[in-house]
mmCIF file of C-alpha atoms in Angstrom:
data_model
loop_
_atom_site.group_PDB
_atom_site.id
_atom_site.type_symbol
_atom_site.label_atom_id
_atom_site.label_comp_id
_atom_site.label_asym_id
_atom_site.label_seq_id
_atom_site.Cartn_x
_atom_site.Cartn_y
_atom_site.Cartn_z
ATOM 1 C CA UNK A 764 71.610 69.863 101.038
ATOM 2 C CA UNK A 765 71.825 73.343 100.409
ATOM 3 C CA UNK A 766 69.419 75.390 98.971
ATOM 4 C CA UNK A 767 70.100 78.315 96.326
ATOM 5 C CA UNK A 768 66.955 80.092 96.187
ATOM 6 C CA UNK A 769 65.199 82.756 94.040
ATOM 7 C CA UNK A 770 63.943 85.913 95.850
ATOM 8 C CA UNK A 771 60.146 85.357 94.645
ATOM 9 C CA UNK A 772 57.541 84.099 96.702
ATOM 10 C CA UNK A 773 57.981 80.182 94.908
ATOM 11 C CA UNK A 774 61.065 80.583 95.547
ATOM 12 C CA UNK A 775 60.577 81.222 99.257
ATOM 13 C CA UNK A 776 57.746 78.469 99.437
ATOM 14 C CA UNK A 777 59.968 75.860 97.770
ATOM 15 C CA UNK A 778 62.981 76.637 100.204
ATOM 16 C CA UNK A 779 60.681 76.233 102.487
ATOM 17 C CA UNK A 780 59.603 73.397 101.173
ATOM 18 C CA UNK A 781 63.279 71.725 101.423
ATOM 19 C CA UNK A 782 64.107 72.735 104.580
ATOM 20 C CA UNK A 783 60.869 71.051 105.803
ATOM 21 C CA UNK A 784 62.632 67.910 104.445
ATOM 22 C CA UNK A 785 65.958 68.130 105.636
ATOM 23 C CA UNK A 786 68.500 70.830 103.691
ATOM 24 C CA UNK A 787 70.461 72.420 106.224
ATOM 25 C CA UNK A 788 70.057 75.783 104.979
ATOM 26 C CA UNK A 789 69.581 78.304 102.070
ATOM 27 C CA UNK A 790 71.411 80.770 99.886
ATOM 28 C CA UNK A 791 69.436 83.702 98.578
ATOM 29 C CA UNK A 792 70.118 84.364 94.515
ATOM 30 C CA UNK A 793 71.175 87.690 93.570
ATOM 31 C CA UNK A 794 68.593 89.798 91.603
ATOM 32 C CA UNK A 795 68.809 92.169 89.183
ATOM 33 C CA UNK A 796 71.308 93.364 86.809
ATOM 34 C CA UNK A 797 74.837 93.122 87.973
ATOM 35 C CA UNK A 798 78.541 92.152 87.062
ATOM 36 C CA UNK A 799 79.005 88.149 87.054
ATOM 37 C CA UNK A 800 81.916 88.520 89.820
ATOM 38 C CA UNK A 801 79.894 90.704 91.894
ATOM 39 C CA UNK A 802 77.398 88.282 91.944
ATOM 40 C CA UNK A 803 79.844 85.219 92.228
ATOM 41 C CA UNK A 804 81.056 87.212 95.519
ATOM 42 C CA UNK A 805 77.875 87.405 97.011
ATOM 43 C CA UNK A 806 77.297 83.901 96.401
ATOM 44 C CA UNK A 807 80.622 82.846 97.579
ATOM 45 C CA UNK A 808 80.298 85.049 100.837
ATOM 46 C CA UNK A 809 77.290 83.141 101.822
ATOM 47 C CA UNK A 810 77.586 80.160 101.113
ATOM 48 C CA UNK A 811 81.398 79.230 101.968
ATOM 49 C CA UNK A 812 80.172 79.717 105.949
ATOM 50 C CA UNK A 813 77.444 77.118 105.295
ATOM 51 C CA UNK A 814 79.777 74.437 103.680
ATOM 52 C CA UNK A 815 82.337 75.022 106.774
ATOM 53 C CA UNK A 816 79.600 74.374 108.836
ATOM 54 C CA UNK A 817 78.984 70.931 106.984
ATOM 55 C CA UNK A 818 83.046 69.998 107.621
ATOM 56 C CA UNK A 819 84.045 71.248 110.632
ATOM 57 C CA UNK A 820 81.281 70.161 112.649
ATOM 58 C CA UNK A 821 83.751 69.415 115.498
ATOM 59 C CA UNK A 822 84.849 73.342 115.784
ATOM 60 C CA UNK A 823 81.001 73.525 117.653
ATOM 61 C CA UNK A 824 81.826 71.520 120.394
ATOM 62 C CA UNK A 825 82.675 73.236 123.771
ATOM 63 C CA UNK A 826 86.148 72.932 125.323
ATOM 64 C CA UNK A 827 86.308 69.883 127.572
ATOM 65 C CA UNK A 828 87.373 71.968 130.177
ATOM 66 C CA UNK A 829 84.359 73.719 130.848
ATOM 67 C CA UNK A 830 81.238 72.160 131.739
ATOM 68 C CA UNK A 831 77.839 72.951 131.610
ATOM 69 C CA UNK A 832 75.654 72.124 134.615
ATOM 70 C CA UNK A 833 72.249 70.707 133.293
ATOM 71 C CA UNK A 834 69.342 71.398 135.351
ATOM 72 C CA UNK A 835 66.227 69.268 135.246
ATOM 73 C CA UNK A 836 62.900 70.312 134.183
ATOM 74 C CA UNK A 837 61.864 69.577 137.965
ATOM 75 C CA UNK A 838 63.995 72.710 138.778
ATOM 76 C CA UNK A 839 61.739 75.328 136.925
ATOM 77 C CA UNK A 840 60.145 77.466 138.789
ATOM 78 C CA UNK A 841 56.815 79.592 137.786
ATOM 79 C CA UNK A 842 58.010 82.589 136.414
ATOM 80 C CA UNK A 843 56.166 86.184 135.659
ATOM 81 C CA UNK A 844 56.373 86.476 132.575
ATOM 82 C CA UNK A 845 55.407 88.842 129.585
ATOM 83 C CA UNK A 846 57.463 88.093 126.651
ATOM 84 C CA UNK A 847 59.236 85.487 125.528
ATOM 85 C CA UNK A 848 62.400 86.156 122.559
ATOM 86 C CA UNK A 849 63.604 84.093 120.658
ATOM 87 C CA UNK A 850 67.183 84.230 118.564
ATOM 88 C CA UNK A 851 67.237 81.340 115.375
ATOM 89 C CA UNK A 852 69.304 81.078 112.832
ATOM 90 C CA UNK A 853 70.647 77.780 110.506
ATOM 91 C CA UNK A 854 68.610 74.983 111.615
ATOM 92 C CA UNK A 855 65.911 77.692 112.880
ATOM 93 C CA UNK A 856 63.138 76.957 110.708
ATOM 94 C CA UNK A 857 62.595 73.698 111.170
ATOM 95 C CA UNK A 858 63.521 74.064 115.070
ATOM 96 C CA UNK A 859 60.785 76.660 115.514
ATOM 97 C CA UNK A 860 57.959 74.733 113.565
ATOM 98 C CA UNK A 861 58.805 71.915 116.025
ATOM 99 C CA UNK A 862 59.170 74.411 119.246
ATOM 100 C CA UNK A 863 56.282 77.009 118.749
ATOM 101 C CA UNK A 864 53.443 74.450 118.122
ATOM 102 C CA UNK A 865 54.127 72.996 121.819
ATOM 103 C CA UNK A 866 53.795 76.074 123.859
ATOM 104 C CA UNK A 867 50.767 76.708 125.734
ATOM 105 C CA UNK A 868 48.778 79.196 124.562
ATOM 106 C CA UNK A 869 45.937 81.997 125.903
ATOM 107 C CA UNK A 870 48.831 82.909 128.786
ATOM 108 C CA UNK A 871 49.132 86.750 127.759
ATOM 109 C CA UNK A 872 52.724 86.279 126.973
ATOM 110 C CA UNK A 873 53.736 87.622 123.502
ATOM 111 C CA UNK A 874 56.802 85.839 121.612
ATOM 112 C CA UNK A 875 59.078 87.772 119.826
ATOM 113 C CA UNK A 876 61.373 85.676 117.089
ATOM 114 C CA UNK A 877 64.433 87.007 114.791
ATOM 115 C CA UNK A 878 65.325 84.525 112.487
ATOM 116 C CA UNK A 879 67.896 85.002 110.286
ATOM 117 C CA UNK A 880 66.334 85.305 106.772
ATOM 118 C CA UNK A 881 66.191 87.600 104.200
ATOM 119 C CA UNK A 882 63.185 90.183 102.941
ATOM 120 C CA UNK A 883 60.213 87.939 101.657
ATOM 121 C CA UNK A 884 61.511 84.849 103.204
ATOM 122 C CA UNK A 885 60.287 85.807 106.971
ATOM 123 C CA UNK A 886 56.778 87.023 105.360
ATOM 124 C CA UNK A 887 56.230 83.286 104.063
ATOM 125 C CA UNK A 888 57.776 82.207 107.111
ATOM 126 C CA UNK A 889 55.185 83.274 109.544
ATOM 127 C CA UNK A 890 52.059 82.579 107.157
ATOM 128 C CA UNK A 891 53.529 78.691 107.799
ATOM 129 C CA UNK A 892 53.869 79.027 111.310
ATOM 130 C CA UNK A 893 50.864 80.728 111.485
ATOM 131 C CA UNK A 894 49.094 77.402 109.986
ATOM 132 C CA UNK A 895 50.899 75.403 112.464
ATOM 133 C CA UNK A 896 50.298 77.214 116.084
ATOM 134 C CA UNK A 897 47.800 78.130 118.456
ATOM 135 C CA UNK A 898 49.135 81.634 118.520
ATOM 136 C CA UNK A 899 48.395 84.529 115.957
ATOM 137 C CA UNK A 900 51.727 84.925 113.510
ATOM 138 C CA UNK A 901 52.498 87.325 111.194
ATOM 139 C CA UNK A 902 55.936 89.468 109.869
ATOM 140 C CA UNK A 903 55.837 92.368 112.624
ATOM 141 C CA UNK A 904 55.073 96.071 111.269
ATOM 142 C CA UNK A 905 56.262 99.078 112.190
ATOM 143 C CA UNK A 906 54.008 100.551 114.882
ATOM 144 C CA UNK A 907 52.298 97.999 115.858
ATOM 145 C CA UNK A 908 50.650 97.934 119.119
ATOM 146 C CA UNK A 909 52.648 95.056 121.311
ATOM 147 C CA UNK A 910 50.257 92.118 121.987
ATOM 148 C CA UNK A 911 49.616 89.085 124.040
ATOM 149 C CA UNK A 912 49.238 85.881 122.277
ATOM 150 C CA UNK A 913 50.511 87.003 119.334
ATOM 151 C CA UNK A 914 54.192 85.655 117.770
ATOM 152 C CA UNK A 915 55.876 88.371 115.475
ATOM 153 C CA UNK A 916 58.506 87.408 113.372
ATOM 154 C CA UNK A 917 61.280 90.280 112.526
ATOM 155 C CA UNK A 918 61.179 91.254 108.523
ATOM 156 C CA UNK A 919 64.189 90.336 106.807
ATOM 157 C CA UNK A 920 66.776 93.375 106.548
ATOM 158 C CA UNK A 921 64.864 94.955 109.401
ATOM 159 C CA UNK A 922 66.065 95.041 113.017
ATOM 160 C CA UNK A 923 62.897 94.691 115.512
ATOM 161 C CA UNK A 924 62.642 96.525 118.985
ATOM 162 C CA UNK A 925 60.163 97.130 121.295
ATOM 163 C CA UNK A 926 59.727 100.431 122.658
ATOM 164 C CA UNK A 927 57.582 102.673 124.803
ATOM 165 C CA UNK A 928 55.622 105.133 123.194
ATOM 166 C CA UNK A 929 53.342 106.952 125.570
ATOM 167 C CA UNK A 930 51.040 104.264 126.999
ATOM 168 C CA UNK A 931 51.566 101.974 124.620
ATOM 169 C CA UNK A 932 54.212 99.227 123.874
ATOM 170 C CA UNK A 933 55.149 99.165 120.145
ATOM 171 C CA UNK A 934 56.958 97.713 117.963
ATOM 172 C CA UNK A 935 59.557 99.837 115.953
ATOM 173 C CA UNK A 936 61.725 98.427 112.575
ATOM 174 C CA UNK A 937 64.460 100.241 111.455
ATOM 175 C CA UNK A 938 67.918 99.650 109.176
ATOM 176 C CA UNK A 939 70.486 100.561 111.226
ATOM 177 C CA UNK A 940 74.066 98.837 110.940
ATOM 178 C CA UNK A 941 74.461 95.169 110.701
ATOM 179 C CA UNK A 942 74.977 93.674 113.865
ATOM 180 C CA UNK A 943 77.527 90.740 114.188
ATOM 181 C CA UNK A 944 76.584 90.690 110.367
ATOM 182 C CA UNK A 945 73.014 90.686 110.781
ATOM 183 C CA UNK A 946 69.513 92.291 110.021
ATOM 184 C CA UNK A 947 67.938 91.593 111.644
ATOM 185 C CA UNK A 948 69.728 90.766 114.635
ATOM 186 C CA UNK A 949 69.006 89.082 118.059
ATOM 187 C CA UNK A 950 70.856 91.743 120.159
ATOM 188 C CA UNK A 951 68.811 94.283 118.989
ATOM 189 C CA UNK A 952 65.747 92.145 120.006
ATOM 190 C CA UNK A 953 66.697 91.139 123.646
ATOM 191 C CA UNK A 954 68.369 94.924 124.596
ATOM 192 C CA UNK A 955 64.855 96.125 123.539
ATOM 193 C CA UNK A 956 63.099 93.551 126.041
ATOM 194 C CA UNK A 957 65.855 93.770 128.733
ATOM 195 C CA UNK A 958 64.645 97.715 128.955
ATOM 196 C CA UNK A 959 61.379 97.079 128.752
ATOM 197 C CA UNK A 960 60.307 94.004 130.266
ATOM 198 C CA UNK A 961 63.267 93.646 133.151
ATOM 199 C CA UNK A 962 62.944 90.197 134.617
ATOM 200 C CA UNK A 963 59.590 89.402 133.354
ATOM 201 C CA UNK A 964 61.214 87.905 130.097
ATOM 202 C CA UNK A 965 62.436 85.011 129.059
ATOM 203 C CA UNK A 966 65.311 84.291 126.576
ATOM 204 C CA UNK A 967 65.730 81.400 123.681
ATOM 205 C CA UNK A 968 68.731 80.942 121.570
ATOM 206 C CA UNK A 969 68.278 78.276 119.517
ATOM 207 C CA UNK A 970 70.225 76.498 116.635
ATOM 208 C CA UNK A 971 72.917 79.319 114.688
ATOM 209 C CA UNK A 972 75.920 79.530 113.029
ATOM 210 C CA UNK A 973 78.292 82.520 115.201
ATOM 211 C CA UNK A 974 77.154 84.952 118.557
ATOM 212 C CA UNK A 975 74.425 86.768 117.235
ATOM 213 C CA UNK A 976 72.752 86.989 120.663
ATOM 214 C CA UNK A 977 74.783 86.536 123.077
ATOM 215 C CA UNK A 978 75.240 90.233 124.234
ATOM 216 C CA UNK A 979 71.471 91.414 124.046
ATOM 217 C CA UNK A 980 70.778 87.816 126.632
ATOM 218 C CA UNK A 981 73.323 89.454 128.912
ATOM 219 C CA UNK A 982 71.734 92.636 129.135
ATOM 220 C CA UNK A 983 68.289 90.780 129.718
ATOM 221 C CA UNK A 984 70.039 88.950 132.733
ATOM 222 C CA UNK A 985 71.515 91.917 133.716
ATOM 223 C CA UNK A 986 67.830 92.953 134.748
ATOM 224 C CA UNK A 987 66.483 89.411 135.805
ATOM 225 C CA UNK A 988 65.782 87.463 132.625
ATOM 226 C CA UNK A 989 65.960 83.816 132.382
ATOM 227 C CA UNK A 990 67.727 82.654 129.814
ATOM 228 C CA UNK A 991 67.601 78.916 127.861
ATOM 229 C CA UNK A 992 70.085 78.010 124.971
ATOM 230 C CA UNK A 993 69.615 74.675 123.065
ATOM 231 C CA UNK A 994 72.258 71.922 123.117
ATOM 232 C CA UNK A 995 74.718 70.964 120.938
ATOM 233 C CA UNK A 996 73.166 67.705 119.959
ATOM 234 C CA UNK A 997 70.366 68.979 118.886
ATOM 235 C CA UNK A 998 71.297 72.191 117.588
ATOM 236 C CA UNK A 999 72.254 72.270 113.519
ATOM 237 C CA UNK A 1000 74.682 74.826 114.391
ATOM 238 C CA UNK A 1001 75.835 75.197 117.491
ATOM 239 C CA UNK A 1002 77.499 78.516 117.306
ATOM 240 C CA UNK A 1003 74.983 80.852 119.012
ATOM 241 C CA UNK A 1004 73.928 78.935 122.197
ATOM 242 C CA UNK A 1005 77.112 77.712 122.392
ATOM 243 C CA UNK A 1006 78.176 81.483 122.521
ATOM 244 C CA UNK A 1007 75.641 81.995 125.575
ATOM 245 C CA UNK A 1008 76.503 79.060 127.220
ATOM 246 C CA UNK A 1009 80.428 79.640 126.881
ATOM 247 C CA UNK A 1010 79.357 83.344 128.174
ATOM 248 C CA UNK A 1011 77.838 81.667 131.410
ATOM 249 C CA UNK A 1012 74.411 83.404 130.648
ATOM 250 C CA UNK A 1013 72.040 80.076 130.411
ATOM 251 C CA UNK A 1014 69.697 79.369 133.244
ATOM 252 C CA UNK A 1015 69.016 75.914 131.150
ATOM 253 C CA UNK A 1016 70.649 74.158 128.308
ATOM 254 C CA UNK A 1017 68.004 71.808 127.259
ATOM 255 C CA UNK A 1018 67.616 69.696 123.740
ATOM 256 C CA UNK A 1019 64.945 71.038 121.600
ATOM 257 C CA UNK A 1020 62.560 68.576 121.981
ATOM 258 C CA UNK A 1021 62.601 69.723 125.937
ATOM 259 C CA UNK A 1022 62.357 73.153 125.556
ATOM 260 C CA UNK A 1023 58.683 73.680 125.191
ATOM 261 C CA UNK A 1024 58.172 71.566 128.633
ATOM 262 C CA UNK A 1025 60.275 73.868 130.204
ATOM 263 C CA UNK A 1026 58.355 77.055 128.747
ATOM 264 C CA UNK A 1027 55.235 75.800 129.865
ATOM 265 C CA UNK A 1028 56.188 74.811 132.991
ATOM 266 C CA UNK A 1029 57.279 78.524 134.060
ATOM 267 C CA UNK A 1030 54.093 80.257 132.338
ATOM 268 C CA UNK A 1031 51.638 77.543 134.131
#
């Protein structure tokens, strides 16, 4: 099932909604006045990616030629650790309700999450999570002081970064370009924490259709990050890890439902 959803706030609670119960995914409605064709492009440009994904399921899978070397959970180590960002996509939702309620909480680590979603969408978003975690959760603003505890989720059309501003770590939103078709994007995200944070980060790429990701983890490793990326059977889409992993940039390649164990393990 995919959904074609409204922009309006039942219309984000209702997608929601579905994807709580299984659709794979969503398609925003255009709004507004606007020629039919135009329209029927937008639609068409969105949603013909989804249906692919649906069909050709086997384009996913890595080469047989290259393995991956799983490592145990017995092999994490206690990391330092001040943030922790994550990169979702299709399948994210429902991944991240699952994921975020597990992690341990009152650790001083701060999670960062760009899901790909549009305006609206990511503000419902987070008042769900936010029902659903330990953690505080809201759509980040522009400004905002950087805190522990606290999981902001990037606003749709915005690209997130954390920056320095005199003494203070805060959190800046701005519209620049699309990145690998995105805003907000992951890369954006992760080169903001790789020059901020240096090793004392830690990377998630979870579930998502194409790369969006993959170059802002290598900068974070570049500077000491660790770096997980889901696995292809339990990924919805496994076109974003699977970009990581093919890049050689995972520390871990766990399912989903291990993740969280891992996460924990490192902040305890």
């Amino acid at each position: 099932v995919i959904m074609l959803s409204i922009h309006t706030t039942r219309g984000a609670d209702k997608t929601l909604e579905a994807l709580s119960l299984g659709a794979i995914d969503f398609v925003e409605k255009p709004s507004g006045p606007g020629n039919y064709q135009a329209h029927f492009k937008e639609i068409r440009e969105d949603l013909l990616p989804k249906l692919r994904l649906l069909t050709l399921e086997e384009s996913f899978l890595l080469p047989k030629k290259k393995t991956i070397p799983f490592k145990p959970l017995k092999s994490v180590q206690h990391k330092e650790c001040e943030v922790i960002a994550i990169a979702s996509s299709t399948g994210g939702p429902n991944a991240l309700t699952e994921l975020l309620p597990q992690f341990v909480s009152n650790v001083n680590v701060g999670i960062r999450i760009v899901q790909h979603m549009p305006p609206l969408f990511t503000k419902q978003f987070a008042l769900s999570l936010n029902q659903k975690t330990k953690y505080t959760v809201h759509e980040a603003t522009a400004g905002e002081p950087v805190s522990p505890n606290v999981i902001l989720v990037a606003p749709g059309n915005y690209h997130m970064a954390v920056r320095n501003l005199g003494i203070e770590k805060k959190i800046t939103l701005h519209q620049g370009p699309l990145e690998n078709g995105c805003r907000p994007s992951a890369d954006v995200l992760f080169r903001s924490v790789a020059e901020i944070y240096g090793k004392q980060a830690l990377g998630i790429v979870l579930t998502g259709m194409g790369k969006d990701g993959t170059e802002g983890a290598r900068a974070m490793k570049d500077q000491g990050a660790t770096i997980i990326a889901q696995d292809k059977d339990s990924s919805v889409a496994w076109g974003m890890p699977r970009s990581v992993i093919e890049a050689e940039l995972a520390d871990y390649v766990l399912p989903l439902d291990e993740i969280a164990s891992a996460v924990n393990k490192m902040l305890s």
